[in-house]
CSV table of C-alpha atoms in Angstrom, one decimal:
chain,number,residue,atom,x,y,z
A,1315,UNK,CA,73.5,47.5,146.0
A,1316,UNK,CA,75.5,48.2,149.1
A,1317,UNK,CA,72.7,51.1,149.6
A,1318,UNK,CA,69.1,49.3,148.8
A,1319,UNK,CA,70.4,46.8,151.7
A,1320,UNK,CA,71.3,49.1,153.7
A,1321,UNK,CA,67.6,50.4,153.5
A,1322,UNK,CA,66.3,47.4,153.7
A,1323,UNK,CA,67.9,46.7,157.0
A,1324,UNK,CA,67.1,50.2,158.3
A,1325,UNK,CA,63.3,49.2,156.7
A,1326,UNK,CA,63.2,45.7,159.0
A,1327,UNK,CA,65.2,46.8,162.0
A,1328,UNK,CA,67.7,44.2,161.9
A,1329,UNK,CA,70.8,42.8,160.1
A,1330,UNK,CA,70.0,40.9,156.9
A,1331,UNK,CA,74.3,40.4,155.9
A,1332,UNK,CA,76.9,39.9,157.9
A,1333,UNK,CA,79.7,41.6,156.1
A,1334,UNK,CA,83.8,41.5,156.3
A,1335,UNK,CA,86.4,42.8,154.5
A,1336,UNK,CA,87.0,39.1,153.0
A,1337,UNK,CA,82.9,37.9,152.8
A,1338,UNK,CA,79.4,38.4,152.6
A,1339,UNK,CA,77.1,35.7,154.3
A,1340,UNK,CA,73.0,35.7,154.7
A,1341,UNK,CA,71.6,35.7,157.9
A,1342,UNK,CA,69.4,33.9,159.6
A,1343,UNK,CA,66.7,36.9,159.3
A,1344,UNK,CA,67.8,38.1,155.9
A,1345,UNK,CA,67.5,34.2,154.5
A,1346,UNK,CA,63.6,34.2,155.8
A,1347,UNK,CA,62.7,38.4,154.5
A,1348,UNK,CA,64.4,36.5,151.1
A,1349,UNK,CA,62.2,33.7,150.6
A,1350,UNK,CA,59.0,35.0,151.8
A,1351,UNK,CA,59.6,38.1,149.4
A,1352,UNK,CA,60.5,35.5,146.5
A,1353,UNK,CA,56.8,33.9,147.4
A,1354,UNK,CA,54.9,37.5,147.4
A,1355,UNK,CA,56.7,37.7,143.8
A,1356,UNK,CA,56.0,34.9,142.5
A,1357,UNK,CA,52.5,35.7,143.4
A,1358,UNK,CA,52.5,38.6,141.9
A,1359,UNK,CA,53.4,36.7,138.8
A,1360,UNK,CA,50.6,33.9,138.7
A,1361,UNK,CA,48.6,37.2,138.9
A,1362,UNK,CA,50.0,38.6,135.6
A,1363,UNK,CA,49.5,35.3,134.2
A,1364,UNK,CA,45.7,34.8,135.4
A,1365,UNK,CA,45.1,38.5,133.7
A,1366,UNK,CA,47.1,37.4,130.9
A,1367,UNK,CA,44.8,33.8,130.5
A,1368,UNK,CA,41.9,35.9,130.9
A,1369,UNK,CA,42.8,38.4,128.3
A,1370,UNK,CA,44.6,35.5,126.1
A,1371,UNK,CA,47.8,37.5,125.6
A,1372,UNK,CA,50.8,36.8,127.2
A,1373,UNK,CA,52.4,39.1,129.4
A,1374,UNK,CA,55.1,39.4,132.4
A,1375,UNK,CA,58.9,38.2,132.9
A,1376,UNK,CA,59.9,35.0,130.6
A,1377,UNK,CA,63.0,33.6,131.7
A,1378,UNK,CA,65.2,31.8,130.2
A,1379,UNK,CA,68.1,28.9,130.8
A,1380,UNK,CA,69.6,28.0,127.1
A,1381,UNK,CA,73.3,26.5,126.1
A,1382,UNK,CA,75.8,28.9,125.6
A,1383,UNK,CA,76.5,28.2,121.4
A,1384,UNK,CA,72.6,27.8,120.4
A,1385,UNK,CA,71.3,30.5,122.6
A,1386,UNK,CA,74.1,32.8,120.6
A,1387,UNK,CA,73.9,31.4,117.1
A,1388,UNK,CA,69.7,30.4,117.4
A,1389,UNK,CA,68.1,31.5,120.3
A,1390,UNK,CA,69.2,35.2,119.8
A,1391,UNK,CA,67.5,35.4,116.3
A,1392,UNK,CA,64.8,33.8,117.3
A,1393,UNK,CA,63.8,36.3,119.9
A,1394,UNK,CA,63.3,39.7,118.5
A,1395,UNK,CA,60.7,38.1,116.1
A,1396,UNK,CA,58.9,36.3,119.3
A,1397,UNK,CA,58.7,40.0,121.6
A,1398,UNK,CA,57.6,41.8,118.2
A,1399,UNK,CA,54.7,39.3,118.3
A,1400,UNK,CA,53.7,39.4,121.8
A,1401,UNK,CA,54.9,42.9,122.9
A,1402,UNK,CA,53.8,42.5,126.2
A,1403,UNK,CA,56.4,39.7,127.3
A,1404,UNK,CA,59.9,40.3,128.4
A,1405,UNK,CA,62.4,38.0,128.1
A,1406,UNK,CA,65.6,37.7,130.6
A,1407,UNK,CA,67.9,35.1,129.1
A,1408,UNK,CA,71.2,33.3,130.8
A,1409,UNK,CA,73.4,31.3,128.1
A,1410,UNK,CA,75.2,29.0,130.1
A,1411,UNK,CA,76.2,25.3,129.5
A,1412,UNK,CA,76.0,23.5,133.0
A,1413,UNK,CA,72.7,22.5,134.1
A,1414,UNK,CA,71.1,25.0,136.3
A,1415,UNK,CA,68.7,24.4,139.0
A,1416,UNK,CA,65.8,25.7,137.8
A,1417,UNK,CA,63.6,26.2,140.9
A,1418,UNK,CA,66.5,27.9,142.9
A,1419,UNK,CA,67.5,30.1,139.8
A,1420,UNK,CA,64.0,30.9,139.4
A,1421,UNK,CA,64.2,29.8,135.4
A,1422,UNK,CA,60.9,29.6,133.6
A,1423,UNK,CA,62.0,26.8,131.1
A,1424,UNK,CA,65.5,26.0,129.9
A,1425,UNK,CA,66.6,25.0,126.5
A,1426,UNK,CA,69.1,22.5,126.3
A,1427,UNK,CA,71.1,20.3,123.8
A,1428,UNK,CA,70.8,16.5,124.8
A,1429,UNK,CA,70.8,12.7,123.3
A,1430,UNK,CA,67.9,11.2,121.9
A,1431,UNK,CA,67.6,9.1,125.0
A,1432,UNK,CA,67.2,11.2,128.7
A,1433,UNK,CA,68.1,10.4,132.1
A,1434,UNK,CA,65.3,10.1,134.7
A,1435,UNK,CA,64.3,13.7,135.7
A,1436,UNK,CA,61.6,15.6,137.8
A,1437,UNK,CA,61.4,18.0,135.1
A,1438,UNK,CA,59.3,18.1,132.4
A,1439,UNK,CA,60.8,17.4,128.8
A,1440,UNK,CA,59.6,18.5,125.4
A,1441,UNK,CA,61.4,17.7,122.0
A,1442,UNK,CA,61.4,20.3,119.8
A,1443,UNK,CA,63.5,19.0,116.8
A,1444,UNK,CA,66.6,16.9,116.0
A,1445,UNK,CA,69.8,18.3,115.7
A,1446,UNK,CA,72.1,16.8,112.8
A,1447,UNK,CA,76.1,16.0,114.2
A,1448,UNK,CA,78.3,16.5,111.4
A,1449,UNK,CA,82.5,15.1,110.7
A,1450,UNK,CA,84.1,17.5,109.0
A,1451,UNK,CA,87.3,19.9,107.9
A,1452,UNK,CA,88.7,22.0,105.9
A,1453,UNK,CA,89.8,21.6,102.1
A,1454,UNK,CA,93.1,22.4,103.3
A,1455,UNK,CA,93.4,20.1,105.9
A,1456,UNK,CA,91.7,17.1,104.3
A,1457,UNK,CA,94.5,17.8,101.3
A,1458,UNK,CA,97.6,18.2,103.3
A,1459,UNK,CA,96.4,15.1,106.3
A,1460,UNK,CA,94.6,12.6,103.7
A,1461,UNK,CA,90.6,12.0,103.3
A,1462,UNK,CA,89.5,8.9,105.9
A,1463,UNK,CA,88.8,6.4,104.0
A,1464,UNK,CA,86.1,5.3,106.8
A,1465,UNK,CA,85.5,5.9,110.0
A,1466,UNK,CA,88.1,3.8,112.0
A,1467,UNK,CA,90.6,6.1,110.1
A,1468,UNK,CA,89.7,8.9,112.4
A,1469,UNK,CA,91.8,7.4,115.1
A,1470,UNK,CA,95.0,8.5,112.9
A,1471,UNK,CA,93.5,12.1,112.8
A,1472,UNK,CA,93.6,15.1,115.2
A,1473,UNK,CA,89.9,15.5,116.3
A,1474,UNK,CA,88.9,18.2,118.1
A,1475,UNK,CA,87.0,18.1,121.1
A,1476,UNK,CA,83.7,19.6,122.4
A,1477,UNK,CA,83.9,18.4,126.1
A,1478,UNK,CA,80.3,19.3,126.9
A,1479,UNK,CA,78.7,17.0,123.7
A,1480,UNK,CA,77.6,14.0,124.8
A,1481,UNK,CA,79.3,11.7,122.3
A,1482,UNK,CA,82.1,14.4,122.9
A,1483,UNK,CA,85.0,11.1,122.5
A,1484,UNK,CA,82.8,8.9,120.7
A,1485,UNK,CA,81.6,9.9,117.1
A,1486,UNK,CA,79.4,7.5,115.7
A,1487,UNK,CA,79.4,7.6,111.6
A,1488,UNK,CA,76.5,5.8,109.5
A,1489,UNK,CA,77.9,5.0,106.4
A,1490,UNK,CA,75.8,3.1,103.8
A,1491,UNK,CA,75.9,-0.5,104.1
A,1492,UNK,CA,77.7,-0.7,107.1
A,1493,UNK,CA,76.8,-1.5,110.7
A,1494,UNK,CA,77.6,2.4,112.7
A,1495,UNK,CA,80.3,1.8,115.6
A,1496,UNK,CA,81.6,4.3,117.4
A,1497,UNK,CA,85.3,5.4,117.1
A,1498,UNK,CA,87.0,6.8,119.9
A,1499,UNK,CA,88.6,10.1,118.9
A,1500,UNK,CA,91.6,12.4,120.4
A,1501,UNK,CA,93.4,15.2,119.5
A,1502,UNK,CA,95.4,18.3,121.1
A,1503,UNK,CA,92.5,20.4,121.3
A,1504,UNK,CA,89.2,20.0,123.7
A,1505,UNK,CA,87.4,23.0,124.5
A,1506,UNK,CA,83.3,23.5,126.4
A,1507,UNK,CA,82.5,26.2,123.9
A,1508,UNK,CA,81.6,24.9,120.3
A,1509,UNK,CA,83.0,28.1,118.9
A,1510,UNK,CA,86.2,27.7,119.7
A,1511,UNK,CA,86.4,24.1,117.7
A,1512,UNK,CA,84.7,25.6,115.2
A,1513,UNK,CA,88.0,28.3,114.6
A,1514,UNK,CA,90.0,25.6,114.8
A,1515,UNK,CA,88.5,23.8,112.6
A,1516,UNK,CA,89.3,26.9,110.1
A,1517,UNK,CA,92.6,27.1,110.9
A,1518,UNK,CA,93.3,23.9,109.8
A,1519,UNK,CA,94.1,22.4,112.9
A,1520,UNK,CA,92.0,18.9,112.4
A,1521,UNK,CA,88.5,17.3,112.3
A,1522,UNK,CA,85.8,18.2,114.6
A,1523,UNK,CA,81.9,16.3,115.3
A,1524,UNK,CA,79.9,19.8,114.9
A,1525,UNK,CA,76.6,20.5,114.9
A,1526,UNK,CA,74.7,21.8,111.5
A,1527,UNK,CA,73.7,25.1,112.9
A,1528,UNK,CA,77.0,25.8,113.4
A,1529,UNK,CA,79.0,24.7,110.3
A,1530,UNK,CA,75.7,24.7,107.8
A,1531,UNK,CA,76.8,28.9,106.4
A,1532,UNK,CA,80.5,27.8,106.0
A,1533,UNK,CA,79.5,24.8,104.4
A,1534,UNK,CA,77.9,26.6,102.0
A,1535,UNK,CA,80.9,29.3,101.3
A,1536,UNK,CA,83.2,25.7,101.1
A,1537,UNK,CA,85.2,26.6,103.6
A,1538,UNK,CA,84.4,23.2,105.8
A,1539,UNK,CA,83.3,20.2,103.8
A,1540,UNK,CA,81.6,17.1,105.3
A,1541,UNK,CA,84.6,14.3,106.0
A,1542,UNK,CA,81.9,11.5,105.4
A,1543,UNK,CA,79.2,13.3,102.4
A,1544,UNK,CA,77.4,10.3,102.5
A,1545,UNK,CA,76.9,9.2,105.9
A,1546,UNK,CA,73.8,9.4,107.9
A,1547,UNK,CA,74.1,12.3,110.7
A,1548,UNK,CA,74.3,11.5,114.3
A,1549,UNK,CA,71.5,13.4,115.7
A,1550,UNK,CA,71.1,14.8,119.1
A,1551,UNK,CA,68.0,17.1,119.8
A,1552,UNK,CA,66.8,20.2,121.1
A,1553,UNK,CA,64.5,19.9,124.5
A,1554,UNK,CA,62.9,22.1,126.1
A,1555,UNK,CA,62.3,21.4,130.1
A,1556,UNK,CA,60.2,22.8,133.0
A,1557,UNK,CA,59.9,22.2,136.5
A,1558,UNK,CA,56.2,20.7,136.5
A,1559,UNK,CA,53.1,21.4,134.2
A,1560,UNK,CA,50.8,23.2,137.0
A,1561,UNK,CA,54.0,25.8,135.9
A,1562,UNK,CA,53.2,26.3,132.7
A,1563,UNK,CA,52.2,29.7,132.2
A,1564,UNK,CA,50.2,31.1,128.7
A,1565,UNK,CA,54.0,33.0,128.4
A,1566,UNK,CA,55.4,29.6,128.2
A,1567,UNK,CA,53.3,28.1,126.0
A,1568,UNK,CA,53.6,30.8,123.6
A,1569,UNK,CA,57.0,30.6,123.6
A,1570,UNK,CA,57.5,26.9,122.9
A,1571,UNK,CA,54.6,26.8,120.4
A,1572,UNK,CA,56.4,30.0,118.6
A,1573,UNK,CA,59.7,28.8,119.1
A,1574,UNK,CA,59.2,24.9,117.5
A,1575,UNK,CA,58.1,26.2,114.2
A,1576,UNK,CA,60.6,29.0,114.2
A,1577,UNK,CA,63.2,26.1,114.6
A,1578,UNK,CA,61.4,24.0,111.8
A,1579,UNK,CA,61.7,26.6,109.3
A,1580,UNK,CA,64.8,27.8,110.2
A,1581,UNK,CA,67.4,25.1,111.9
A,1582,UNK,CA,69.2,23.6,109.5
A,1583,UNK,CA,68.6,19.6,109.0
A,1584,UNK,CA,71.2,19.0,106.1
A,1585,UNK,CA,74.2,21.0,104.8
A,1586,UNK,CA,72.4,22.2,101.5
A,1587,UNK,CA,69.3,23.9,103.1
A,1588,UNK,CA,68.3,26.7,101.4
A,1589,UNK,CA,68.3,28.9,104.6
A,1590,UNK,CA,71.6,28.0,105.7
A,1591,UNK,CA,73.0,31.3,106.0
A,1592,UNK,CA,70.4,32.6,108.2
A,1593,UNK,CA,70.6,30.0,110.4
């Protein structure tokens, strides 16, 4: 790296990093050579994509922004079938769960876990499917702790905490009949990686609010059991955002289009779908 700037610099005549032992800071020069080059790029890009739209195959760079637990559990299956279909697209993906700026990170569209209900944006939101929340344990826990006998009972329980969920300290359980209120939960464990519940879950350490994509195979091997079998899920949903529609490329929109139905025949919507354990 230390070499391309250094060519660069020699290239320009003139300093584009001012560099000490302890930092690295952007010139004044180097910040302008940075952003005009990011503009003849991205030109270069809307000229793939015009090619592309001619030709009506996608091609180019397709990045993209996805939470950390569904781009590794989801996302990751879901791409080798999508580049086997349209060869000439490739895909640069960063799993992380903050939200990203997408212009300055130069993201094509980012896939993100949110509540039914989202706050006021500039960027453009499409839903691609719900996502079923479900209470549950272990056999083993469940037998030495007690089964709730409703909801409220969670409070006596240790529930374990996904901090980036929005309804991360409030679970809200539909049982038949009943008017849903949500409980306020605690326990000795929050974590910001799903994952990480999820193995403490299986070691018997208490309840946990999970998604079905992640508990929906060990559901199905019994070892985690729905706390409440009858209740109705909490849902949140999958979205997928962009920064406007004039940036909606034919790479894009293949994506989304291929990536909705790949979600609707292969996302798990209850715990006894046949396709659990691919999912």
């Amino acid at each position: 790296m230390s070499k391309q700037v250094a060519m660069l610099e020699q290239h320009f005549n003139a300093r584009l990093l001012n560099r000490t032992t302890r930092s690295l800071n952007v010139t004044d020069i180097g910040d302008a050579v940075y952003h005009q080059c990011k503009r003849v790029l991205e030109e270069v890009g809307h000229t793939e994509n015009l090619v592309a739209g001619l030709q009506g195959e996608p091609r180019g760079l397709l990045r993209i922004s996805c939470n950390m637990t569904f781009g590794q559990l989801v996302l990751a299956k879901a791409l080798p079938e999508f580049m086997a279909r349209y060869p000439e697209v490739r895909v640069e993906v960063t799993l992380d769960d903050r939200t990203p700026d997408m212009v300055r990170e130069g993201h094509d569209l980012m896939i993100r876990v949110k509540g039914l209900q989202l706050p006021d944006s500039s960027l453009v939101a499409r839903k691609l499917c719900d996502l079923p929340m479900f209470v549950c344990a272990t056999p083993e826990y469940l037998a030495s702790k007690g089964v709730p006998d409703c909801p409220q009972a969670l409070r006596q329980h240790n529930c374990l905490i996904f901090v980036h969920a929005e309804n991360a300290h409030q679970w809200l359980v539909s049982m038949p009949g009943q008017t849903p209120e949500p409980v306020e939960v605690s326990g000795d464990l929050r974590a910001n990686n799903s994952l990480v519940v999820r193995e403490a879950v299986l070691a018997h350490r208490g309840i946990a609010n999970l998604a079905s994509f992640v508990i929906a195979p060990l559901v199905a091997s019994g070892e985690i059991v729905p706390v409440f079998p009858q209740a109705r899920p909490e849902c949140l949903a999958v979205y997928v955002f962009f920064p406007s529609r004039e940036s909606t490329t034919l790479k894009i929109s293949r994506f989304v289009e291929f990536f909705e139905a790949w979600l609707a025949d292969n996302l798990p919507q209850t715990l006894t779908d046949a396709n659990t354990g691919d999912s």
